[in-house]
Short mmCIF file of C-alpha atoms and ligand atoms in Angstrom, two decimals:
data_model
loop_
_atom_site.label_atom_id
_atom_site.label_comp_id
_atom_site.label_asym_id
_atom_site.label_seq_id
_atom_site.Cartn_x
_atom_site.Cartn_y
_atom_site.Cartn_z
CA UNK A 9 0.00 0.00 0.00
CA UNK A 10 1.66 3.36 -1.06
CA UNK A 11 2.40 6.02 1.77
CA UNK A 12 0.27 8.50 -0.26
CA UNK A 13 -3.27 9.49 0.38
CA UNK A 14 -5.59 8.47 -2.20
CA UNK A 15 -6.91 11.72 -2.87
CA UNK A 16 -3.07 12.98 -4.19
CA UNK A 17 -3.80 10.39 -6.90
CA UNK A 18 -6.76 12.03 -8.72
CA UNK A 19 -4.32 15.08 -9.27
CA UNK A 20 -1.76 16.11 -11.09
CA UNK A 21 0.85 18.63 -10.80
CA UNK A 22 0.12 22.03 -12.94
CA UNK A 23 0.90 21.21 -15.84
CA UNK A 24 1.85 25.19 -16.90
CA UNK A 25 4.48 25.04 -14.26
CA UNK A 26 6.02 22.40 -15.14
CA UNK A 27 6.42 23.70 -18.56
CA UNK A 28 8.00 26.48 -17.31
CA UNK A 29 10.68 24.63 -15.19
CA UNK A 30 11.71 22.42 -17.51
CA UNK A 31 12.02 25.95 -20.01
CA UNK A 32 14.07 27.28 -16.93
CA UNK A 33 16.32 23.53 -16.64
CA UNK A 34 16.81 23.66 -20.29
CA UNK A 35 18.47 26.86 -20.05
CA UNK A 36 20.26 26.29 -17.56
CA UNK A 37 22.14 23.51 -19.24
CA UNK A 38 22.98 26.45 -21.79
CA UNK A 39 20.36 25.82 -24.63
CA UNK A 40 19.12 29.08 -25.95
CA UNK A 41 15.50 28.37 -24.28
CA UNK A 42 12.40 31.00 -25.23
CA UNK A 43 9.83 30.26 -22.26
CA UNK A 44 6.61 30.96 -23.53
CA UNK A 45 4.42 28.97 -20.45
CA UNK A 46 4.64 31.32 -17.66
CA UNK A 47 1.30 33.22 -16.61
CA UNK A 48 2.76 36.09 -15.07
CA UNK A 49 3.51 40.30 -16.30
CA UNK A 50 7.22 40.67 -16.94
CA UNK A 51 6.77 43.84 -15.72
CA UNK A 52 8.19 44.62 -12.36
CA UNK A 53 5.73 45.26 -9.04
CA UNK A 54 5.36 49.00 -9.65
CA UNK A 55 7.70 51.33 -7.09
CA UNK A 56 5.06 52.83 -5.02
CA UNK A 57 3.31 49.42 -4.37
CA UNK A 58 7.47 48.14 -3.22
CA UNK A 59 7.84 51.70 -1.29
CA UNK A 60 4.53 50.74 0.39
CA UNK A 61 5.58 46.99 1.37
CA UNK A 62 8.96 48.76 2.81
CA UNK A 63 7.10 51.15 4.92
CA UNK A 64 4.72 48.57 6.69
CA UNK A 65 7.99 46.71 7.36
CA UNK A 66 9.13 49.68 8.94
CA UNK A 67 6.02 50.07 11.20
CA UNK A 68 6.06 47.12 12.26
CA UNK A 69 2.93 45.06 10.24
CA UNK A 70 4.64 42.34 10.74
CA UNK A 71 2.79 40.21 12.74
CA UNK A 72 -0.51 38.02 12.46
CA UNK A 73 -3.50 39.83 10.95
CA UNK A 74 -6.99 39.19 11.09
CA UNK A 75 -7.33 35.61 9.46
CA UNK A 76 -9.09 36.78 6.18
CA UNK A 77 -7.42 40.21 5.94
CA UNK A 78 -6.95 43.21 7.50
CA UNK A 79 -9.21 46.15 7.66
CA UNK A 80 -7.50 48.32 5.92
CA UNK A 81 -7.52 46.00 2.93
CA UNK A 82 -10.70 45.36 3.34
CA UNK A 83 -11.78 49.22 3.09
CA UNK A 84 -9.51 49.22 -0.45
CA UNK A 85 -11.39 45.81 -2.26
CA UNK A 86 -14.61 47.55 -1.12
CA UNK A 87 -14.07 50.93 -2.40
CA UNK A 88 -12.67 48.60 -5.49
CA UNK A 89 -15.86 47.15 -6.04
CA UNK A 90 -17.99 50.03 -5.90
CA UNK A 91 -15.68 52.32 -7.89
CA UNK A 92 -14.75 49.44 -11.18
CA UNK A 93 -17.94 46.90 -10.87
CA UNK A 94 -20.96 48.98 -9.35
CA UNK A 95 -20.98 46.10 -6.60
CA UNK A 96 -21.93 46.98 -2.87
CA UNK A 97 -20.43 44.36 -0.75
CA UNK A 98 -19.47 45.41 3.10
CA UNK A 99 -16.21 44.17 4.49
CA UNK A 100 -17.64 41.16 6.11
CA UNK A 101 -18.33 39.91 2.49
CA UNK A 102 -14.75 40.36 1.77
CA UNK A 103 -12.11 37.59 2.29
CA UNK A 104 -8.51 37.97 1.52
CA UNK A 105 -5.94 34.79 0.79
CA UNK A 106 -2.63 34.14 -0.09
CA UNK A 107 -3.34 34.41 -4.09
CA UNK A 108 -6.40 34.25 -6.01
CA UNK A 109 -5.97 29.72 -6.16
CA UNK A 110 -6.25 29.71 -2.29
CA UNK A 111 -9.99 31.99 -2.41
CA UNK A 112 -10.87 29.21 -5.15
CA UNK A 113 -9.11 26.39 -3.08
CA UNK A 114 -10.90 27.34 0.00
CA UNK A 115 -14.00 27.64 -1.31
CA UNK A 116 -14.18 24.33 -2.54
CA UNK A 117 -13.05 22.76 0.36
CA UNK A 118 -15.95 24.69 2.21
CA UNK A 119 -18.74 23.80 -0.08
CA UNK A 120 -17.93 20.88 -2.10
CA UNK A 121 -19.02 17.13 -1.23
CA UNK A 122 -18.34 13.80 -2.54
CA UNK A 123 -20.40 13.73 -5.80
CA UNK A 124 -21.38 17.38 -6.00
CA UNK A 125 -20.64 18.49 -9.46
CA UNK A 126 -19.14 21.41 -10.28
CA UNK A 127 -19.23 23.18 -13.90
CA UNK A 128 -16.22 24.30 -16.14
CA UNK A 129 -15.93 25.74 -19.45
CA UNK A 130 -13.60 23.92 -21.56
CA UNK A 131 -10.82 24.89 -22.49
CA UNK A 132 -10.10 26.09 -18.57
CA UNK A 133 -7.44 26.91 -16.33
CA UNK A 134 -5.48 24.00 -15.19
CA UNK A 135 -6.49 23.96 -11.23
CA UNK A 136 -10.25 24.05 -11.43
CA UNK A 137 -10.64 20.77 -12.11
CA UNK A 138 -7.58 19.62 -9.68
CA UNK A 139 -8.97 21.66 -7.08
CA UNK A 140 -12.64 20.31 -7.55
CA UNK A 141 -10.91 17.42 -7.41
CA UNK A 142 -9.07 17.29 -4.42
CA UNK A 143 -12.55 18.76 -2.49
CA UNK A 144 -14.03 14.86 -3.50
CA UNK A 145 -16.22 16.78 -6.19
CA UNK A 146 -16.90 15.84 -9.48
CA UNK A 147 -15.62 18.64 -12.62
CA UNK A 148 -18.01 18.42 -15.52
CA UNK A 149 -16.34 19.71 -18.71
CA UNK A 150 -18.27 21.75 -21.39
CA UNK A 151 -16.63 22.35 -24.19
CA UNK A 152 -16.08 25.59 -25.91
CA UNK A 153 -15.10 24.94 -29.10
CA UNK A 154 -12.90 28.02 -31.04
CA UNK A 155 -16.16 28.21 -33.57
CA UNK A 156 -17.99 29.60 -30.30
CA UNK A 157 -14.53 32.24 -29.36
CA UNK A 158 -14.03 29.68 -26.25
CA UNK A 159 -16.75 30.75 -25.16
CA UNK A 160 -19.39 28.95 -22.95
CA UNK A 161 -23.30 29.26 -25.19
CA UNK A 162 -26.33 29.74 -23.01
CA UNK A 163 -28.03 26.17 -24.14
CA UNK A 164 -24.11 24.47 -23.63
CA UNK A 165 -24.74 25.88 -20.20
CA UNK A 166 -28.62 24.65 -19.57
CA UNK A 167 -27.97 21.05 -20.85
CA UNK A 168 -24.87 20.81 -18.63
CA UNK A 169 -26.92 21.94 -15.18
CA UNK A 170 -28.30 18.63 -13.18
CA UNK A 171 -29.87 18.21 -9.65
CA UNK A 172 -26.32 17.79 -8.61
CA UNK A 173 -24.57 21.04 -9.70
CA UNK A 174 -23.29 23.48 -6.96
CA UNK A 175 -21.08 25.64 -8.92
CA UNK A 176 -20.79 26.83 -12.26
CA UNK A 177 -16.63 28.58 -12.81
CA UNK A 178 -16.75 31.89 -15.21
CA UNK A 179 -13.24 32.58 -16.01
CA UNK A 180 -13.37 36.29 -18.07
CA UNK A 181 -10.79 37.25 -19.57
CA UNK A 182 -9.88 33.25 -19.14
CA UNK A 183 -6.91 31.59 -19.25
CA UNK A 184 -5.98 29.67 -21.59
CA UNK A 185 -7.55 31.73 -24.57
CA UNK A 186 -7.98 35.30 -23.08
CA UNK A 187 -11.44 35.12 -24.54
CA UNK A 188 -13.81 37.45 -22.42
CA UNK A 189 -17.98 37.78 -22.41
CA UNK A 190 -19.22 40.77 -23.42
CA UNK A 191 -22.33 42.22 -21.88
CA UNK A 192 -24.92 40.65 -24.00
CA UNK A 193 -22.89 37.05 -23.56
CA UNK A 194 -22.46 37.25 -19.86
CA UNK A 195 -26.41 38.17 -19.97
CA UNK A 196 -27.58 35.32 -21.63
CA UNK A 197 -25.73 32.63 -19.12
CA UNK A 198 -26.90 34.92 -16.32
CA UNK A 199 -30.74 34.65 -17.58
CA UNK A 200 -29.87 30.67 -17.32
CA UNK A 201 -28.51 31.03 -14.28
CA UNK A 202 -31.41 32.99 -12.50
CA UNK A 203 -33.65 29.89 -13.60
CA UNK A 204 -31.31 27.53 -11.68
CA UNK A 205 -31.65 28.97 -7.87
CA UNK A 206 -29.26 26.02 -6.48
CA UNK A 207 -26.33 26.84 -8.40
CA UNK A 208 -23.78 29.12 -6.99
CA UNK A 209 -21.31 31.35 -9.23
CA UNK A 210 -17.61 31.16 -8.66
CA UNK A 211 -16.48 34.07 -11.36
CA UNK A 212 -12.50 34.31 -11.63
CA UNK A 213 -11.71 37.62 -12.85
CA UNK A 214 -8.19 37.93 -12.03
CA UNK A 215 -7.69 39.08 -15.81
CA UNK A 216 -10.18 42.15 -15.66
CA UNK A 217 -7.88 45.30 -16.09
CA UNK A 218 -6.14 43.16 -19.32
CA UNK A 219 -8.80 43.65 -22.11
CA UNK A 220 -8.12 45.41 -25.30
CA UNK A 221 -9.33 47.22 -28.28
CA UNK A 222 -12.04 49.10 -25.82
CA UNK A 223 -13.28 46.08 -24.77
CA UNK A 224 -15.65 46.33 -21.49
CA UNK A 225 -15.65 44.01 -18.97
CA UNK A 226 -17.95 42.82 -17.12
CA UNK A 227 -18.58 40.39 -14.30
CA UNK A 228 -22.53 38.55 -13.78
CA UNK A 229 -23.53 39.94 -10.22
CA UNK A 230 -22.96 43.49 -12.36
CA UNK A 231 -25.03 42.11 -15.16
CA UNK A 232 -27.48 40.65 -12.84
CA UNK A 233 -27.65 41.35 -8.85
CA UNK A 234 -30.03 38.62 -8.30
CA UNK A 235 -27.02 36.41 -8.43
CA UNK A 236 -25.03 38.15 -5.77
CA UNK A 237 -26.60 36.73 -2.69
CA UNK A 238 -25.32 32.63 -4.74
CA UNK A 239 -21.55 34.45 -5.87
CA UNK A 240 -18.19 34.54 -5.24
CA UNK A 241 -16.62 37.67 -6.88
CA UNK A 242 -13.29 36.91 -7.08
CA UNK A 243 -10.37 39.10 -8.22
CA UNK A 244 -6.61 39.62 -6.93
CA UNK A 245 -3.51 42.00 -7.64
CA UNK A 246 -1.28 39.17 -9.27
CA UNK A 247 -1.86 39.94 -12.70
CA UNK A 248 -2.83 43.16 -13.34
CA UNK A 249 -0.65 44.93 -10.64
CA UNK A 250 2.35 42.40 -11.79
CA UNK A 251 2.44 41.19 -7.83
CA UNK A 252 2.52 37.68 -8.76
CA UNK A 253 5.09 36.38 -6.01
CA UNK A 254 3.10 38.70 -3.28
CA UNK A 255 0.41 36.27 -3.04
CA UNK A 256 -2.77 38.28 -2.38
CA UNK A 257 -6.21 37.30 -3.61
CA UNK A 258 -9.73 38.14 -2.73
CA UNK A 259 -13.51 37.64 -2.90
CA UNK A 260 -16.95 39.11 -2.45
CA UNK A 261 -19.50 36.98 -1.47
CA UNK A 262 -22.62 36.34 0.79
CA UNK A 263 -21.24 35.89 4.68
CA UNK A 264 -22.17 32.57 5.42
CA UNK A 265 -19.86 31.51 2.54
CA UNK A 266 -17.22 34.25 3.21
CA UNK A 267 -17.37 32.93 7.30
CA UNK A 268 -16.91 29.56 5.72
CA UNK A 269 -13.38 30.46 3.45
CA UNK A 270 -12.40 32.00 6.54
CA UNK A 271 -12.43 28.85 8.75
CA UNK A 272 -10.83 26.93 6.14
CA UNK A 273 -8.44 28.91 5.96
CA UNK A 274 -8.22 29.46 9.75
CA UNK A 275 -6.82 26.07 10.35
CA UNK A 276 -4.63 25.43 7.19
CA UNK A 277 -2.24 29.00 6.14
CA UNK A 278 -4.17 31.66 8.53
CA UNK A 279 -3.61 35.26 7.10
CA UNK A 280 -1.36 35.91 4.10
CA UNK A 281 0.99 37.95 4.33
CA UNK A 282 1.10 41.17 6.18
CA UNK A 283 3.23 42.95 4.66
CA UNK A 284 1.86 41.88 0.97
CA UNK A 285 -1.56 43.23 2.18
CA UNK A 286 -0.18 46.79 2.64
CA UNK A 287 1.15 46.25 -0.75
CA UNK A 288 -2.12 45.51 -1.79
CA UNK A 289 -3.77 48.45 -0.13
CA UNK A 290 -1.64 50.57 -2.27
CA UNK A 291 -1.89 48.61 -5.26
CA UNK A 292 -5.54 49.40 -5.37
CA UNK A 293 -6.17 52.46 -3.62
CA UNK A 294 -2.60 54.43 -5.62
CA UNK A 295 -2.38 55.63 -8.88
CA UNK A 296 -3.66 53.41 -11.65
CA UNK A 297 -2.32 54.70 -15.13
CA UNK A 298 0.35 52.12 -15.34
CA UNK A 299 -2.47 49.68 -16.01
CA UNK A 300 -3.44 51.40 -19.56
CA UNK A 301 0.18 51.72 -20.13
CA UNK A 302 1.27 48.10 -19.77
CA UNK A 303 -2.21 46.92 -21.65
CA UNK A 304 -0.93 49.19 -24.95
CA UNK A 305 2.07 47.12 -24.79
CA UNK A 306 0.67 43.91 -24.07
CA UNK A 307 -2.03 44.78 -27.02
CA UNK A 308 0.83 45.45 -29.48
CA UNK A 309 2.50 41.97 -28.46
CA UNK A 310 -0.81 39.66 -28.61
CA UNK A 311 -1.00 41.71 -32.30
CA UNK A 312 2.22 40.56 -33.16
CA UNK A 313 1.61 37.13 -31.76
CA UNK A 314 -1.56 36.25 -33.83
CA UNK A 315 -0.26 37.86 -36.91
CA UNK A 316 3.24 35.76 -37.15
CA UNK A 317 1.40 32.44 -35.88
CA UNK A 318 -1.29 33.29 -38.85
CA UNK A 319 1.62 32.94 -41.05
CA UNK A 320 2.64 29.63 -39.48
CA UNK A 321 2.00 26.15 -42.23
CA UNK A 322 -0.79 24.20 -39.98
CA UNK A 323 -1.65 26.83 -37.21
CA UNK A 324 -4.86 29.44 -36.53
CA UNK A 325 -5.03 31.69 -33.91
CA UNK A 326 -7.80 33.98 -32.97
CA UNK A 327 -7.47 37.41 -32.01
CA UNK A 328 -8.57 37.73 -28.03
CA UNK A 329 -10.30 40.13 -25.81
CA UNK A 330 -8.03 39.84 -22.99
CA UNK A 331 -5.47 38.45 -20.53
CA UNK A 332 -2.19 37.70 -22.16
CA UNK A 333 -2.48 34.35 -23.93
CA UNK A 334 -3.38 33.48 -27.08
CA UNK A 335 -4.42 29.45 -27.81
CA UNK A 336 -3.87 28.64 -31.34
CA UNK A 337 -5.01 25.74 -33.14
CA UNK A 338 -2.20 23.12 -34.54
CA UNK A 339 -4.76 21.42 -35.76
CA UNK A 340 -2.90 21.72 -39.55
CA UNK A 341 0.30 20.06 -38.19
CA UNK A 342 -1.94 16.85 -36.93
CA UNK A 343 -0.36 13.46 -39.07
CA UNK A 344 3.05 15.80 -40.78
CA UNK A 345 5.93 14.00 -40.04
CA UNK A 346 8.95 16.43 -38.32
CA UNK A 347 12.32 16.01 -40.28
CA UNK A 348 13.43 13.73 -37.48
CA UNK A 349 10.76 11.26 -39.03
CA UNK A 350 8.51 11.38 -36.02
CA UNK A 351 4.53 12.07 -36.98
CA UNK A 352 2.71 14.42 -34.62
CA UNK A 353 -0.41 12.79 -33.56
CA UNK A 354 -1.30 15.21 -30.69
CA UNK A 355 -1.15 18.65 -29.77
CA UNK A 356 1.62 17.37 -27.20
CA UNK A 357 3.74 15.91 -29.72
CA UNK A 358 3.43 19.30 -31.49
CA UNK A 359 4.82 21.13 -28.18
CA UNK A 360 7.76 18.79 -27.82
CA UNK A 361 8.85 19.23 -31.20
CA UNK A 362 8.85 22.96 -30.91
CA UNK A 363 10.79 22.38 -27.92
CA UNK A 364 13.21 20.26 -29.36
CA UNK A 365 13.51 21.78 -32.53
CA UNK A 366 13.62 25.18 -31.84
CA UNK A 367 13.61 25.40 -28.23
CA UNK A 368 10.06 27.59 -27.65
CA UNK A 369 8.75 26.40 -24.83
CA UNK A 370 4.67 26.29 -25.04
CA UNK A 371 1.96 24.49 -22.92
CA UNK A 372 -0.25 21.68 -25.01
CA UNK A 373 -3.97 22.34 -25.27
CA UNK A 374 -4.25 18.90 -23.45
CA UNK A 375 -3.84 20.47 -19.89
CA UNK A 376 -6.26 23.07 -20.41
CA UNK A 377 -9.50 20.61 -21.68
CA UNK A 378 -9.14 21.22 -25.53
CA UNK A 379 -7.05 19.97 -28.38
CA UNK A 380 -5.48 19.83 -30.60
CA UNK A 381 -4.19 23.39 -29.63
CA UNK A 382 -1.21 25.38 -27.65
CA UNK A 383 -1.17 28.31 -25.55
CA UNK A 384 0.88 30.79 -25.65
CA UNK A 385 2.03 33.63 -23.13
CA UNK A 386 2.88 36.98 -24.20
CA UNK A 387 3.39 38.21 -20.90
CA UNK A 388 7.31 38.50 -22.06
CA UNK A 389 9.54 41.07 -24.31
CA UNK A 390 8.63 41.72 -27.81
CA UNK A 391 11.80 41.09 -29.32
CA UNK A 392 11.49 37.39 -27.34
CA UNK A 393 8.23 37.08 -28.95
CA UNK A 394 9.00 37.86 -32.50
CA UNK A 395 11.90 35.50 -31.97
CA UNK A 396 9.67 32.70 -30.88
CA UNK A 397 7.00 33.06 -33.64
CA UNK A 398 10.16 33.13 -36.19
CA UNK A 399 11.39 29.80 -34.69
CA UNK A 400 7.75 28.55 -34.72
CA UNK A 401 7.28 29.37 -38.42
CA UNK A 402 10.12 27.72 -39.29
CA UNK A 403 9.26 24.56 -37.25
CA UNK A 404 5.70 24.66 -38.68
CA UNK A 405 7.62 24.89 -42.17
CA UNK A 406 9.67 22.08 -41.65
CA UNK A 407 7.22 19.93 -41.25
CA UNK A 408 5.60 17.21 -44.28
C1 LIG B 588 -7.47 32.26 -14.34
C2 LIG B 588 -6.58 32.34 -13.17
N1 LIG B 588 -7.11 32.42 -11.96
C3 LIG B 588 -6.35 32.48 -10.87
C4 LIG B 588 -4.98 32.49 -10.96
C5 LIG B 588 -4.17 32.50 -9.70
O1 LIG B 588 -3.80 33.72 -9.28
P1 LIG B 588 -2.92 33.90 -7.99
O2 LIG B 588 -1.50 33.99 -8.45
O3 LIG B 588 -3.42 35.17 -7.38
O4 LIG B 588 -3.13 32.74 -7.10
C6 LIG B 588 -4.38 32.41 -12.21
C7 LIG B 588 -2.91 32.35 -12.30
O5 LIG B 588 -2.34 31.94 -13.28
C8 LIG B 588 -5.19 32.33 -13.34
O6 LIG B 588 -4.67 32.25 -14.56
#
């Protein structure tokens, strides 16, 4: 009998991360290695956010907080709400966590039961399911197909509800495609989801300052507040406040549920950290305009992206809302052989020839629900990025 708990076999380790560490291994045995897996800005924590973290150090906020967050940080997500979604939530609907994954981690562990089923739009981020997982639930897949943007339909969403759902995950902007619901989209799963009283809303919009082209976001309790007393608005600094290694996420919700994070939470990490939650006071009450400033570059980039991997023999790639991914299809490479005489049958094989061909390092559309495709991060410098889509042409060209 192994030493390991049953429940560490239904899981897997993130598949994205270990992209990116063999990218970083790779490397480090000399090989000229473009990583193109990360999900994080490579923009640098902005200096007043830093000057902020140095200054509670100085004080002295250094010890335990409040297990879900402080006050103070409380105050800023609530102003947040009001001021960028229109939501009224009070601070005891607030909870605060070591990264945006623990809200969604505890939150599962403090609903979910064995055979509850939980709904995710396909392709999805890579720990919903593990997470749903790990709580003894039961992830039911929908698939999004590119024809549809990625995007979950209203009747996808009706035909996938049964007497055993308890929580639906919208992901807008999502990873892995950056595809994001406009009003009238997010309206029409919210009008199926106001028919379904016993299915709770877990929306993860960690990726709602990164939308382009005048794109507006929005999030359902905004589109419709009958859902806001069955929600969990979730958000965090990570992304769009490049505060990735910080760890600070957060959620509105109804208390009972927000009470019910907390306790989890009370006997596993207890309060993040204290001095990354006077970051995070700063990061969302202080200036904003480097937000619109990354996004132009970060627009120009997922430009660039799409139009070189248009060029590509065998790939299509869409042109996303949001985040900083893009998830082409290599559908067109499926059965060419590479020069080495090996035939790609799956979206992984594509991935490991790119990565032994011409060292780009990508994720395969298998760990995010969907093939045959590939995501790609642009979170990383242009000149990188025109590099990689060169080397991927020419791999793409190589192949018969
Ligand atoms: C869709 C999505 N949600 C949540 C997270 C986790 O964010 P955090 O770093 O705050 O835990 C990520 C990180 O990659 C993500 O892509």
């Amino acid at each position: 009998m192994s030493f390991l708990a049953q429940r560490l076999s239904r899981i897997k380790p993130s598949p994205t991360i270990a992209v990116t560490q063999k990218a970083r291994e790779l490397k480090a045995t000399g090989r000229d290695v473009i990583g193109l897996g990360a999900g994080e800005p490579d923009f640098d924590t902005p200096d007043n956010i830093k000057a902020a973290a140095a200054e509670a150090i100085r004080r002295g906020d250094t010890k335990y907080t409040n297990v879900d967050g402080t006050p103070e940080l409380k105050k800023a997500i609530v102003a947040k709400f009001r001021r960028e979604n229109g939501l009224d939530y009070k601070p005891e609907e607030i909870t605060v966590a070591s990264g945006g994954k623990q809200v969604i981690y505890n939150a599962m562990m403090a609903t979910v039961d064995a055979g509850d089923e939980v709904i995710i739009p396909a392709p999805f981020w890579v720990s919903y399911p593990d997470i749903v997982l790990l709580a003894e639930g039961t992830p039911v897949a929908v698939p999004c197909p590119q024809n549809n943007q990625f995007k979950l339909r209203a009747e996808d969403l009706e035909a996938a509800i049964t007497p055993k759902t308890k929580w639906l995950i919208l992901n807008s902007p999502g990873n892995p495609t950056g595809a994001a619901y406009s009003h009238d989209e997010m309206k029409a799963l919210t009008d199926v989801l106001v028919r379904h009283p016993n299915v709770w809303v877990l929306t993860d919009d960690m990726y709602e300052h990164l939308v382009y082209d005048d794109f507006r976001f929005v999030t359902p309790v905004e589109v419709e507040p009958r859902l806001k007393e069955r929600t969990l608005t979730m958000n965090g600094v990570s992304k769009a406040y490049c505060m990735t290694g910080w760890r600070i996420g957060y959620a509105g919700g109804p208390v009972d549920l927000i009470k019910a994070i907390a306790k989890v939470q009370s006997q596993s990490t207890s309060n993040p950290s204290s001095v990354s939650q006077a970051a995070a006071v700063e990061a969302l009450n202080g200036p904003q305009d480097f937000i619109a400033e990354h996004n132009k570059v970060f627009k120009e980039r997922r430009d660039l992206v799409v139009d070189m991997l248009n060029k590509a023999p065998g790939l299509s790639c869409h042109r996303p809302e949001g985040a900083f991914y893009v998830y082409p299809s290599c559908a067109g490479t499926i059965g060419k052989r590479t020069p080495q005489g090996r035939v790609i049958e799956t979206d992984d094989d594509f991935v490991t020839y790119l990565l032994e061909a011409e060292n780009v390092a990508a994720v395969q559309g298998s760990a995010f629900g969907l093939s045959p495709f590939f995501r790609i991060s642009y979170a990383t410098s242009t000149d990188l990025l025109r590099e990689a889509c060169n080397r991927i042409q020419r791999a793409c060209a190589a192949l018969q």
